[in-house]
C-alpha atoms as a printed R data frame, in Angstrom:
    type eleno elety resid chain resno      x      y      z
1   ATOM     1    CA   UNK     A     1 34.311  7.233 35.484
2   ATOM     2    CA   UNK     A     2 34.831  8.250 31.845
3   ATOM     3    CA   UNK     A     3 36.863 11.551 31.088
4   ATOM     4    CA   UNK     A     4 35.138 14.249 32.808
5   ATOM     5    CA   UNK     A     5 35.768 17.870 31.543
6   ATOM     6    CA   UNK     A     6 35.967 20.860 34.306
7   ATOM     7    CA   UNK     A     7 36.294 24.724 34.032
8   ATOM     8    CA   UNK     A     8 37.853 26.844 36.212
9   ATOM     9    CA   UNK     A     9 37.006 30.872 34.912
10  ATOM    10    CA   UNK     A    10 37.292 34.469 35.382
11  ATOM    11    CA   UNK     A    11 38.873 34.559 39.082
12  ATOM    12    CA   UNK     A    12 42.856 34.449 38.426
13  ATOM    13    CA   UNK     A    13 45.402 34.465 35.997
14  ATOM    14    CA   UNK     A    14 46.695 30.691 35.053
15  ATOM    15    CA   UNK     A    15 50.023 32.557 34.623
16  ATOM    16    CA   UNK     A    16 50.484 34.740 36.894
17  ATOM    17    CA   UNK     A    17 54.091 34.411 39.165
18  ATOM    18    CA   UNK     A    18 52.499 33.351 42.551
19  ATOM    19    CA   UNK     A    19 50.517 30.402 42.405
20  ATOM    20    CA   UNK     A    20 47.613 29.908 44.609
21  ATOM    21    CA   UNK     A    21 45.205 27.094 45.693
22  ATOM    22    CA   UNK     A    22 43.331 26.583 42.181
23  ATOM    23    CA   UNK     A    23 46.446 26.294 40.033
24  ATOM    24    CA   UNK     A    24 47.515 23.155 42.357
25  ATOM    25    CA   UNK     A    25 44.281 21.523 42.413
26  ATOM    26    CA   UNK     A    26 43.443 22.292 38.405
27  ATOM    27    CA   UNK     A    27 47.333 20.730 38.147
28  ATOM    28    CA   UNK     A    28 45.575 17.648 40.244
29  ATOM    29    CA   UNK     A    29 42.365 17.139 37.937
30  ATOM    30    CA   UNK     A    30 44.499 17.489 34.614
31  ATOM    31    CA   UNK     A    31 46.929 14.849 35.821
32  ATOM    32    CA   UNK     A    32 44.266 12.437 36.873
33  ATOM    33    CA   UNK     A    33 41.777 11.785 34.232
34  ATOM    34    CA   UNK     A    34 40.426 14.970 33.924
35  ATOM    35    CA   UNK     A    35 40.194 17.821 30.839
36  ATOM    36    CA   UNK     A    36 40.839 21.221 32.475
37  ATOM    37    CA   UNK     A    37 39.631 24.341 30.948
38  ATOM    38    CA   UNK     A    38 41.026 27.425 32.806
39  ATOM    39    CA   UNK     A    39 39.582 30.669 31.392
40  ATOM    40    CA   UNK     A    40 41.702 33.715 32.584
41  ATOM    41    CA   UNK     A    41 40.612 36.819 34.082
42  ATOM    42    CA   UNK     A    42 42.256 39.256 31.972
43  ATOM    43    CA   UNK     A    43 40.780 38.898 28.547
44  ATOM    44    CA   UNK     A    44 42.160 39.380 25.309
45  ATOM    45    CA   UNK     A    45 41.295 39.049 21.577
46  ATOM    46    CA   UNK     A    46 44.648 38.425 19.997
47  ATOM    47    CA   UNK     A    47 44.989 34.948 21.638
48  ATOM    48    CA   UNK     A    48 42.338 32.354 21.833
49  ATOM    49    CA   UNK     A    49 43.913 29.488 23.946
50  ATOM    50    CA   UNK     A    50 47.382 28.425 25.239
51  ATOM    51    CA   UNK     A    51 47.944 24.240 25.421
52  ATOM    52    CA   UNK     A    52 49.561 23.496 28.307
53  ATOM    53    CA   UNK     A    53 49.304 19.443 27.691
54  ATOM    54    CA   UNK     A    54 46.844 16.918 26.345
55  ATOM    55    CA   UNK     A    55 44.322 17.608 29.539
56  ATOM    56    CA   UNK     A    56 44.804 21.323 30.747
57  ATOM    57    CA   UNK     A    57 44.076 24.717 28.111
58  ATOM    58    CA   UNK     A    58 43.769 28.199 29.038
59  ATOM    59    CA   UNK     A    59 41.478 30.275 27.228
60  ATOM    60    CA   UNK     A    60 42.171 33.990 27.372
61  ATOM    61    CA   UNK     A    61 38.240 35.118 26.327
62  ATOM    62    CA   UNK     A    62 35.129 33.563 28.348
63  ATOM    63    CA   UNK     A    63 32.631 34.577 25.181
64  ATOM    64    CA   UNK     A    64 34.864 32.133 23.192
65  ATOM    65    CA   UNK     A    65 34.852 29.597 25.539
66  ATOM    66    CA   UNK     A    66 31.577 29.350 25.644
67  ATOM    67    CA   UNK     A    67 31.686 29.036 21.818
68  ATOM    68    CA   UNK     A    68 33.527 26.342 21.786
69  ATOM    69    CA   UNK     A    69 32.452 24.403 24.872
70  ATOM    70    CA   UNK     A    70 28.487 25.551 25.789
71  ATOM    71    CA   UNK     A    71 28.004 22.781 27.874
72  ATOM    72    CA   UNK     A    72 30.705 21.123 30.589
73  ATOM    73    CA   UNK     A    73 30.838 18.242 33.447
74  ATOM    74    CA   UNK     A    74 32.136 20.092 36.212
75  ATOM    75    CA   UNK     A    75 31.945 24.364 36.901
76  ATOM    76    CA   UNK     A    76 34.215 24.810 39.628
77  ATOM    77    CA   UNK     A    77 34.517 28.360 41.117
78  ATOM    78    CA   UNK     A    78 36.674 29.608 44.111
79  ATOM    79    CA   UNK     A    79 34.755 33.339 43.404
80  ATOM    80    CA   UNK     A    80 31.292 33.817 44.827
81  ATOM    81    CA   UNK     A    81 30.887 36.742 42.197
82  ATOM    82    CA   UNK     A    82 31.176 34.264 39.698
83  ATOM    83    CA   UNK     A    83 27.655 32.687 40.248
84  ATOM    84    CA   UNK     A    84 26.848 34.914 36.932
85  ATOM    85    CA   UNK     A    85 28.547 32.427 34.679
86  ATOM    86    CA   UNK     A    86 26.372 29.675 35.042
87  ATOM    87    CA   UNK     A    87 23.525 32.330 33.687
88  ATOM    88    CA   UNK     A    88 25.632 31.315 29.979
89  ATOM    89    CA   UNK     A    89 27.196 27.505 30.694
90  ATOM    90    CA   UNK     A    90 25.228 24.618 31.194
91  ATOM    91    CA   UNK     A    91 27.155 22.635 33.900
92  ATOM    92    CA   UNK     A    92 26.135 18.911 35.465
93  ATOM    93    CA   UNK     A    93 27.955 19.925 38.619
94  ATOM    94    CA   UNK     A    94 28.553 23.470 40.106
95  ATOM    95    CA   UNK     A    95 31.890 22.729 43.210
96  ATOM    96    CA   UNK     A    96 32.163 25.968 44.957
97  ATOM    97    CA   UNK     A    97 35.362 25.905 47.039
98  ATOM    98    CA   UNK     A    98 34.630 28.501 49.891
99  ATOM    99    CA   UNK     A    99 37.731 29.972 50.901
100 ATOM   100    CA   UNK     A   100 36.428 32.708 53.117
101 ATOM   101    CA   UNK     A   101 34.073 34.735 54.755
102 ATOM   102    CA   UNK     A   102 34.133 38.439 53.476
103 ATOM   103    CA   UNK     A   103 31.210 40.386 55.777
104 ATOM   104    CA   UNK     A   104 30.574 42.193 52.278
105 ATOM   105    CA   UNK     A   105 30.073 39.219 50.203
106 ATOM   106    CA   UNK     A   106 27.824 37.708 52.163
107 ATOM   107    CA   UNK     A   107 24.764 38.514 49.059
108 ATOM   108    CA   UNK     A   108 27.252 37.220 46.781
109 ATOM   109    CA   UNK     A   109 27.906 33.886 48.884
110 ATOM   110    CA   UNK     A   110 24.134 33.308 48.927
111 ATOM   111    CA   UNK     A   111 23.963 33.396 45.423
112 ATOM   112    CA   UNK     A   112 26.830 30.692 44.619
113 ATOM   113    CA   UNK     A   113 25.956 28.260 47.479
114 ATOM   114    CA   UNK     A   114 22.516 28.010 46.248
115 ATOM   115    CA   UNK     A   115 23.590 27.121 43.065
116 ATOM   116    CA   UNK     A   116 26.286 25.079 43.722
117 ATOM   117    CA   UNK     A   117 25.377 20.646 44.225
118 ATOM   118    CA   UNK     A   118 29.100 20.124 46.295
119 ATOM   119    CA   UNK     A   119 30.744 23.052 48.680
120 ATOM   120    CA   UNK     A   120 34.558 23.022 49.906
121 ATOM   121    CA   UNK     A   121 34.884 24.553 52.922
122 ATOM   122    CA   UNK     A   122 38.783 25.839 53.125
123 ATOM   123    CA   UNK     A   123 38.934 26.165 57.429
124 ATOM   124    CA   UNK     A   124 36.788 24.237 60.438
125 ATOM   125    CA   UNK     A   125 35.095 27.240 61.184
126 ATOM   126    CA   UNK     A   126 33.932 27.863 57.486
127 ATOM   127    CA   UNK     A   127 32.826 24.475 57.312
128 ATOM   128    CA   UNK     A   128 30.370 24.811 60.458
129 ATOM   129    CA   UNK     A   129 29.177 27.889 59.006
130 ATOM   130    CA   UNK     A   130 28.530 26.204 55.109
131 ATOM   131    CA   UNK     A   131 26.830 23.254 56.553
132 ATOM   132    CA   UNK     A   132 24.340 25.336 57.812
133 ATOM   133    CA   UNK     A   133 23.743 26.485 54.675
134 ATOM   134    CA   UNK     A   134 24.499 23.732 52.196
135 ATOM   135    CA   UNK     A   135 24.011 19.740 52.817
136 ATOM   136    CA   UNK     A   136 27.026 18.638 50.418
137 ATOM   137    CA   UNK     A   137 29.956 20.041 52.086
138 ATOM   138    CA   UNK     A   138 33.152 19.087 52.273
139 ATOM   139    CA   UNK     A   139 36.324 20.271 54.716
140 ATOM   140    CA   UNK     A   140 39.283 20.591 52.183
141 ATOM   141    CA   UNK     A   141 41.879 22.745 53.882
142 ATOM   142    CA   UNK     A   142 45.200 24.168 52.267
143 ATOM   143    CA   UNK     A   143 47.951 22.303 51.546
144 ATOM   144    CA   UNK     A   144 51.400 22.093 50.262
145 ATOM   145    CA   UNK     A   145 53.537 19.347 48.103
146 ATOM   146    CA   UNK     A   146 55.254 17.056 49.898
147 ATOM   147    CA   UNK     A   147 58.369 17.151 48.230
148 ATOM   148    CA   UNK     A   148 59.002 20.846 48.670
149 ATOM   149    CA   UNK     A   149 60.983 20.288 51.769
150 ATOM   150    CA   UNK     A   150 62.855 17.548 49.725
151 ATOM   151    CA   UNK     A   151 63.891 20.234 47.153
152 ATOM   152    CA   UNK     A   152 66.820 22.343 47.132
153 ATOM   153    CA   UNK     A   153 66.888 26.103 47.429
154 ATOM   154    CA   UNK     A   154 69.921 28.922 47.038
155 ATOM   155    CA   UNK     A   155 69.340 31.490 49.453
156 ATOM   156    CA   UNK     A   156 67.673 34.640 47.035
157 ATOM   157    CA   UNK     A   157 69.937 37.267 46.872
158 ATOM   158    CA   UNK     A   158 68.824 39.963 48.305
159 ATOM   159    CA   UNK     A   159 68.347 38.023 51.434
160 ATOM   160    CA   UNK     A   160 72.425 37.649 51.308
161 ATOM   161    CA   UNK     A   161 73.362 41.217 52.446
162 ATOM   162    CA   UNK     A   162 71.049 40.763 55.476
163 ATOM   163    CA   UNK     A   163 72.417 37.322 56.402
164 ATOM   164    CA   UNK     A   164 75.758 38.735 57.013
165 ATOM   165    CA   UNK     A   165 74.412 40.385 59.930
166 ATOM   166    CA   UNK     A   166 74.071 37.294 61.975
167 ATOM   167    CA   UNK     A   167 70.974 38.484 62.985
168 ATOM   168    CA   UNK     A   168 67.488 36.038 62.381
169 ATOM   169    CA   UNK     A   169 65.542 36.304 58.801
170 ATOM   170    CA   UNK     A   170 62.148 36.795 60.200
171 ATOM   171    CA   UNK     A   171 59.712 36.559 57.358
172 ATOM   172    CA   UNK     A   172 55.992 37.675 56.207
173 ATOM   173    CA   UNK     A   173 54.474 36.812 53.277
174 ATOM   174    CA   UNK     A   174 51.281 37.449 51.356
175 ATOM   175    CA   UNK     A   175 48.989 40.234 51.617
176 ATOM   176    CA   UNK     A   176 50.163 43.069 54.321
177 ATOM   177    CA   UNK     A   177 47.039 45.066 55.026
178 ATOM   178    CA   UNK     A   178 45.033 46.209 57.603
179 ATOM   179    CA   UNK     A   179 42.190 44.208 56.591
180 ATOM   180    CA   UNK     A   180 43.235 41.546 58.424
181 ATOM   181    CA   UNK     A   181 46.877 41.993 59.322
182 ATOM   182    CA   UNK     A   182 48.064 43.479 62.769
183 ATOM   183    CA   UNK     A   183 50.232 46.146 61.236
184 ATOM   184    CA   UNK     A   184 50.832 47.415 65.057
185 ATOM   185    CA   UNK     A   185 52.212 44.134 65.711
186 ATOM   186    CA   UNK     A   186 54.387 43.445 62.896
187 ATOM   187    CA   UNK     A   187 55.835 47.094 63.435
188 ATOM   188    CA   UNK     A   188 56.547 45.926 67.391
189 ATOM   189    CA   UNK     A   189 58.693 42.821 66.085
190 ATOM   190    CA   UNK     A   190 60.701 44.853 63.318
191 ATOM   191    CA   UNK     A   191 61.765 47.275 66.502
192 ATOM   192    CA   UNK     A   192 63.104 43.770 67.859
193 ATOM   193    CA   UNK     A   193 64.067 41.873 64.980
194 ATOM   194    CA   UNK     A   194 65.145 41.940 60.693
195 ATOM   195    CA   UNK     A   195 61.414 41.577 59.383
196 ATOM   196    CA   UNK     A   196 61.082 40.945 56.148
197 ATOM   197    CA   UNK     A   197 58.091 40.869 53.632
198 ATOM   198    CA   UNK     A   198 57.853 39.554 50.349
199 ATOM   199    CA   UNK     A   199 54.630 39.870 48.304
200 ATOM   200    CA   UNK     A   200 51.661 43.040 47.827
201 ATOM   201    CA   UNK     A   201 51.088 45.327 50.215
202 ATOM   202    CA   UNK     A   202 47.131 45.692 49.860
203 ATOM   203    CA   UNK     A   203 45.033 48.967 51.442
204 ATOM   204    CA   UNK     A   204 47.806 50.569 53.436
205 ATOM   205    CA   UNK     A   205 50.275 53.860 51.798
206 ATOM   206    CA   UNK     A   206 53.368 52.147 53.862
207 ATOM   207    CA   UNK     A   207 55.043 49.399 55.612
208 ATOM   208    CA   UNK     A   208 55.265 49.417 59.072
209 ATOM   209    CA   UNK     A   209 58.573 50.911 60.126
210 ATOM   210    CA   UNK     A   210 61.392 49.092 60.610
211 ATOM   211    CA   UNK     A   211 60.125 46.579 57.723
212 ATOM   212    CA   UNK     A   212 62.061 45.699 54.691
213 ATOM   213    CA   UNK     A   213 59.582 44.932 51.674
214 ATOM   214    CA   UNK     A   214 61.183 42.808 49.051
215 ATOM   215    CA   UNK     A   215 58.464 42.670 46.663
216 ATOM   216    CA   UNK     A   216 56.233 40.208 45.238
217 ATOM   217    CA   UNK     A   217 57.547 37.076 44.477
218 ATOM   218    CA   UNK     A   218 56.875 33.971 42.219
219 ATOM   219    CA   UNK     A   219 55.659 30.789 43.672
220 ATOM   220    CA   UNK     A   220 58.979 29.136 43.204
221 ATOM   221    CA   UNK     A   221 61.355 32.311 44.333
222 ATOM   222    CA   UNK     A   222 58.715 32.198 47.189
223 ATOM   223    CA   UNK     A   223 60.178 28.725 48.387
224 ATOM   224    CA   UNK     A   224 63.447 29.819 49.035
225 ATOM   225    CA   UNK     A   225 62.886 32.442 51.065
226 ATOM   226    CA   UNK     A   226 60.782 30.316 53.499
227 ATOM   227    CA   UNK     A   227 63.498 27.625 53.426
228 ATOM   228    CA   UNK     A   228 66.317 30.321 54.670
229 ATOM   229    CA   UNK     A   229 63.919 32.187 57.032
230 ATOM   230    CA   UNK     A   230 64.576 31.349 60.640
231 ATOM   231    CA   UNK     A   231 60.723 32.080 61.167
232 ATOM   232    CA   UNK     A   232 57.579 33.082 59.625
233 ATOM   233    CA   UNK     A   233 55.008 34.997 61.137
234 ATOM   234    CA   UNK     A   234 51.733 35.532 60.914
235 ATOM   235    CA   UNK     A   235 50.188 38.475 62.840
236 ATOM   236    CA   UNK     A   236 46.634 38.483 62.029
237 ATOM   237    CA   UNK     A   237 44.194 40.179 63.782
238 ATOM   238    CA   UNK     A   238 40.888 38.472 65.478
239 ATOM   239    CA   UNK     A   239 38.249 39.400 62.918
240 ATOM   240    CA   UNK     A   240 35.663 37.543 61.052
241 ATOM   241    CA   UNK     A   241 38.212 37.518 57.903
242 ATOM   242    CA   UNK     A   242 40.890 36.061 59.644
243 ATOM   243    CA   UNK     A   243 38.802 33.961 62.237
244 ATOM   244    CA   UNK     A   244 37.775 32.009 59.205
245 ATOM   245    CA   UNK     A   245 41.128 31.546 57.121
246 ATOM   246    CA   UNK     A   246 43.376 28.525 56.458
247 ATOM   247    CA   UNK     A   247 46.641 30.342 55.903
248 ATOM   248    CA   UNK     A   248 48.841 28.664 52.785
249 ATOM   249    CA   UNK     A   249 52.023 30.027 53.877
250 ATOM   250    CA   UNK     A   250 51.656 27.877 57.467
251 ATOM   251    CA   UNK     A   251 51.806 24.687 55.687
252 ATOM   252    CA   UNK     A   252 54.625 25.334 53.256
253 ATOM   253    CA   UNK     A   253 56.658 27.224 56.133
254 ATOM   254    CA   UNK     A   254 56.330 23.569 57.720
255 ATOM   255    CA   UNK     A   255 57.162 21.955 54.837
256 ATOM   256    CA   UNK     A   256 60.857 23.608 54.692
257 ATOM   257    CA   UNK     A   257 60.653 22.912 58.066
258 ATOM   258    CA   UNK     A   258 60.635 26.760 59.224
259 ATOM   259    CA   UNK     A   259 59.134 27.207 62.684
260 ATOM   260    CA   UNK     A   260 55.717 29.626 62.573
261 ATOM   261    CA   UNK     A   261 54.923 32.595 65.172
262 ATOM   262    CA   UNK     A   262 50.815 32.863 64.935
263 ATOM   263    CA   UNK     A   263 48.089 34.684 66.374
264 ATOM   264    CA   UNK     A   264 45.980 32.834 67.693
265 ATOM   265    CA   UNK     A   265 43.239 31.992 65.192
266 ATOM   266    CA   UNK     A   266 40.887 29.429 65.510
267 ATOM   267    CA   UNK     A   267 42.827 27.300 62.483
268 ATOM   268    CA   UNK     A   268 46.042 27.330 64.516
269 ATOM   269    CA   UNK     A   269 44.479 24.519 67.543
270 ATOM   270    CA   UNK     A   270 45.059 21.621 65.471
271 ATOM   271    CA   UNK     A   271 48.706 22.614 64.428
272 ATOM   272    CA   UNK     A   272 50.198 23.874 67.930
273 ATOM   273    CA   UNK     A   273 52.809 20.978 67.967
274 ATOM   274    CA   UNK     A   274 54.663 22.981 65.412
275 ATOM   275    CA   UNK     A   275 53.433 26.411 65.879
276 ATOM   276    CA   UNK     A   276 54.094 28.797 68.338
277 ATOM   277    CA   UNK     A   277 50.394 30.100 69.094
278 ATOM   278    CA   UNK     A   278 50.296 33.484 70.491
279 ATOM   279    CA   UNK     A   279 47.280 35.388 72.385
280 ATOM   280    CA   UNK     A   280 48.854 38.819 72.566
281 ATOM   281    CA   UNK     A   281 51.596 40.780 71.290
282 ATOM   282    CA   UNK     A   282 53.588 40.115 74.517
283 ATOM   283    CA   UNK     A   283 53.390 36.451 73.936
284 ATOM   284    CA   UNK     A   284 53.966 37.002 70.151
285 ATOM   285    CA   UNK     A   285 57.765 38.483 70.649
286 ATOM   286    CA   UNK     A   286 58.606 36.351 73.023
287 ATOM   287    CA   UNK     A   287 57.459 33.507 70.398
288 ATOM   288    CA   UNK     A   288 59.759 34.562 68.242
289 ATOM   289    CA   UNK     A   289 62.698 33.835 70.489
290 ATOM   290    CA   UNK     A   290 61.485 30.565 70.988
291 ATOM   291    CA   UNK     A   291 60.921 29.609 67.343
292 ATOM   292    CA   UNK     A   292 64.914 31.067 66.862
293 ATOM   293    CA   UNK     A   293 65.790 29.041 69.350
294 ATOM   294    CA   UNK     A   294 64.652 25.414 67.629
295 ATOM   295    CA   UNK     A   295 64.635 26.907 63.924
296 ATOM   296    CA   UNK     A   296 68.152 24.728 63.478
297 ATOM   297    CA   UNK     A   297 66.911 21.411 65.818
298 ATOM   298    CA   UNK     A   298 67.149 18.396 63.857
299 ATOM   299    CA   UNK     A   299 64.117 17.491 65.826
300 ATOM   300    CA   UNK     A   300 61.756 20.196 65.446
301 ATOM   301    CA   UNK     A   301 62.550 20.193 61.638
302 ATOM   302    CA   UNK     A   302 61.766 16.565 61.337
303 ATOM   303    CA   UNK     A   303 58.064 17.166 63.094
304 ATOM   304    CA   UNK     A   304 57.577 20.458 60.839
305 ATOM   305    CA   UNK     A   305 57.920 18.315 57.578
306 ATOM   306    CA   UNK     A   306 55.976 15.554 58.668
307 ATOM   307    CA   UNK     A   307 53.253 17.739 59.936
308 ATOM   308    CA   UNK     A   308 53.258 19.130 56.379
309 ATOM   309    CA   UNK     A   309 53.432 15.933 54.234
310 ATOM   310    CA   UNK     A   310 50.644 14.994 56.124
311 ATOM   311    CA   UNK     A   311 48.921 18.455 54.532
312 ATOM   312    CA   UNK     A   312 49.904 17.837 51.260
313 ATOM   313    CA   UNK     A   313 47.819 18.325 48.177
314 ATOM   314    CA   UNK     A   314 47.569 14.481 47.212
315 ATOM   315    CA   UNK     A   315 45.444 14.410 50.124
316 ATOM   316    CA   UNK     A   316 43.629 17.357 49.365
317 ATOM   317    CA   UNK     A   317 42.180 16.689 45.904
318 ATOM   318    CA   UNK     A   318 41.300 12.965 46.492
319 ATOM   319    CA   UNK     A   319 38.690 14.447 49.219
320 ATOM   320    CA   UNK     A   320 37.321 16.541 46.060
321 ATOM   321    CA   UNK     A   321 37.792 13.605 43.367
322 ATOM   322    CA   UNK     A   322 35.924 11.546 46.037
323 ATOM   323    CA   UNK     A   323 32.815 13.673 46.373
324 ATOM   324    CA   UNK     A   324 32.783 14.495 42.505
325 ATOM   325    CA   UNK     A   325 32.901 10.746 42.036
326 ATOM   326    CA   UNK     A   326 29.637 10.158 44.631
327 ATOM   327    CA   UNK     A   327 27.921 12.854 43.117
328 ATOM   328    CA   UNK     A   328 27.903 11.293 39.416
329 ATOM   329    CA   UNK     A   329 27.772  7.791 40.819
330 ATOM   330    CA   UNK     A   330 24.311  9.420 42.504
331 ATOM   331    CA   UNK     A   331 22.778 10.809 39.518
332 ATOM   332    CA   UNK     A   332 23.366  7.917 37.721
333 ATOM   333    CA   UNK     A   333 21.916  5.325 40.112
334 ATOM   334    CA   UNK     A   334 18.883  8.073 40.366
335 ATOM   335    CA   UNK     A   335 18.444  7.854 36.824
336 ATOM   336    CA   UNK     A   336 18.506  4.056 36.669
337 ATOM   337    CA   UNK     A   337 16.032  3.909 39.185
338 ATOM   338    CA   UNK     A   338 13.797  6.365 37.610
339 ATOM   339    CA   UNK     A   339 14.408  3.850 33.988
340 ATOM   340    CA   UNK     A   340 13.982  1.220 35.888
341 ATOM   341    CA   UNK     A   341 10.288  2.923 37.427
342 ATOM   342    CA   UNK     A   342  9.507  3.299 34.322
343 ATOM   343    CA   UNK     A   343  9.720  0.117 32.734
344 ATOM   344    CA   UNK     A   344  7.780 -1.652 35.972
């Protein structure tokens, strides 16, 4: 398959600190035989483009993208709002990579699926619910890389002062909000335990007492302070949100080999070997203890990682290079067989 080109627009920031989903795979498709256009979210007229390398630009102004590229291979969008762009780009393949299941969306979702020829699905649940809407669908769940438990980390340093407590690092990170989060739970832990959470508080005027917020931090700062947590939680309610998630921060938890407390949401059956699966709060806490208790076994640690390179990223985007490549290799045997109609 020749050089295909692919845009990824208006959702995120290409340089923003934390890195999320589509910065790994648009890193994927730019390192294997693909020309990445990301166009940022925040636009701005006193830059046109940044080069990152030979196969991956950001453009900082959609209306000047367009300019410059008004046709493209591959639209791929993570944003169901974003079904408006293809109203001004002419794309041969619209991927929409369905990564959850807002109840207010719903329009929105419509909207994109119907336009899109090849849906991602990011959970098991999503993907029963998308293939009841779409007949190209494809279950491509989180990930991490598999060398991140391979890396080294210094402890951050304003986990230090904390450490000298010899008390457990218990850690949250992400979005704390009440959307989705059980902010009554994570406040009955911090009574129990040093809970810590790093990254943006979303919807809610404070953190749950007892809670120390470190801020938001970037991908790479992010690393370290899974890889000197004793455990990671995540306290999520049971809600439609939630109930059709694929949490990041469980695989790359796993991949520093840092035990995870969970609720128990439906994404969490396939993973219980290494995470400590919780159906109420009671369980929850006494989870924890658990988790503390095998956060420094050789053993454990050796399952966490492997669960996790066996999540990683590779695996991830060859699923989507895969159904990109069918797709293509489809419309072109279609249009042989039409030529070939023709001439008979």
């Amino acid at each position: 398959m020749k050089q295909k080109t692919i845009v990824y627009a208006n959702t995120i920031d290409f340089d923003q600190p934390l890195q999320q989903r589509p910065h790994h795979l648009m890193k994927y498709f730019s390192e294997n035989g693909y020309m990445v256009y990301w166009v940022n979210y925040t636009q701005r007229t006193d830059k046109v483009r940044d080069r990152i390398s030979d196969t991956l630009e950001v453009y900082h102004s959609w209306e000047v993208f367009l300019k410059r590229h008004p046709k493209i291979d591959i639209y791929f969008s993570s944003w169901a709002m974003r079904h408006t762009d293809l109203e001004s780009i002419k794309a041969d393949l619209v991927v929409y990579d369905s990564l959850d299941n807002f109840p207010e969306n719903e329009h929105e979702e419509d909207n994109m699926i119907n336009k899109a020829d090849i849906l991602l699905a990011a959970s098991k649940p999503l993907l029963e619910l998308r293939s009841k809407q779409h007949k190209n669908v494809h279950l491509v769940r989180n990930a991490c890389f598999k060398e991140l438990g391979d890396l080294d980390y210094p402890i951050p340093e304003d986990l230090i002062p904390y450490t000298k407590k010899n008390k457990p690092i218990v850690l949250f990170s992400g979005a704390l909000t009440s959307n989705w989060c059980d902010l009554l739970l994570t406040e009955k832990v911090a009574k129990k335990y040093q809970v810590f959470v790093v990254g943006l508080p979303w919807g809610i005027k404070e953190m749950p007492k007892g809670v120390h917020y470190l801020g938001s931090k970037g991908y790479q700062e992010l690393q370290a302070y899974y890889r000197h947590a004793d455990v990671t939680l995540l306290p999520f309610q049971r809600c439609q949100i939630s109930d059709f998630s694929n949490p990041l921060k469980v695989y790359e938890s796993l991949a520093h080999g840092t035990p995870v407390v969970a609720t128990d949401i439906p994404e969490m059956d396939d993973y219980k070997d290494v995470v400590f699966v919780s159906i109420n709060h009671k369980e929850f806490i006494k989870n924890i203890q658990k988790a503390i208790k095998v956060s420094n076994c050789s053993e454990y640690k050796i399952k966490a990682k492997e669960m996790a390179k066996n999540n990683s990223w590779d695996d991830r985007f060859e699923i989507i290079n895969s159904a990109i490549k069918e797709f293509f290799k489809g419309e072109k045997d279609e249009k042989g067989s039409t030529l070939n109609n023709t001439i008979l």
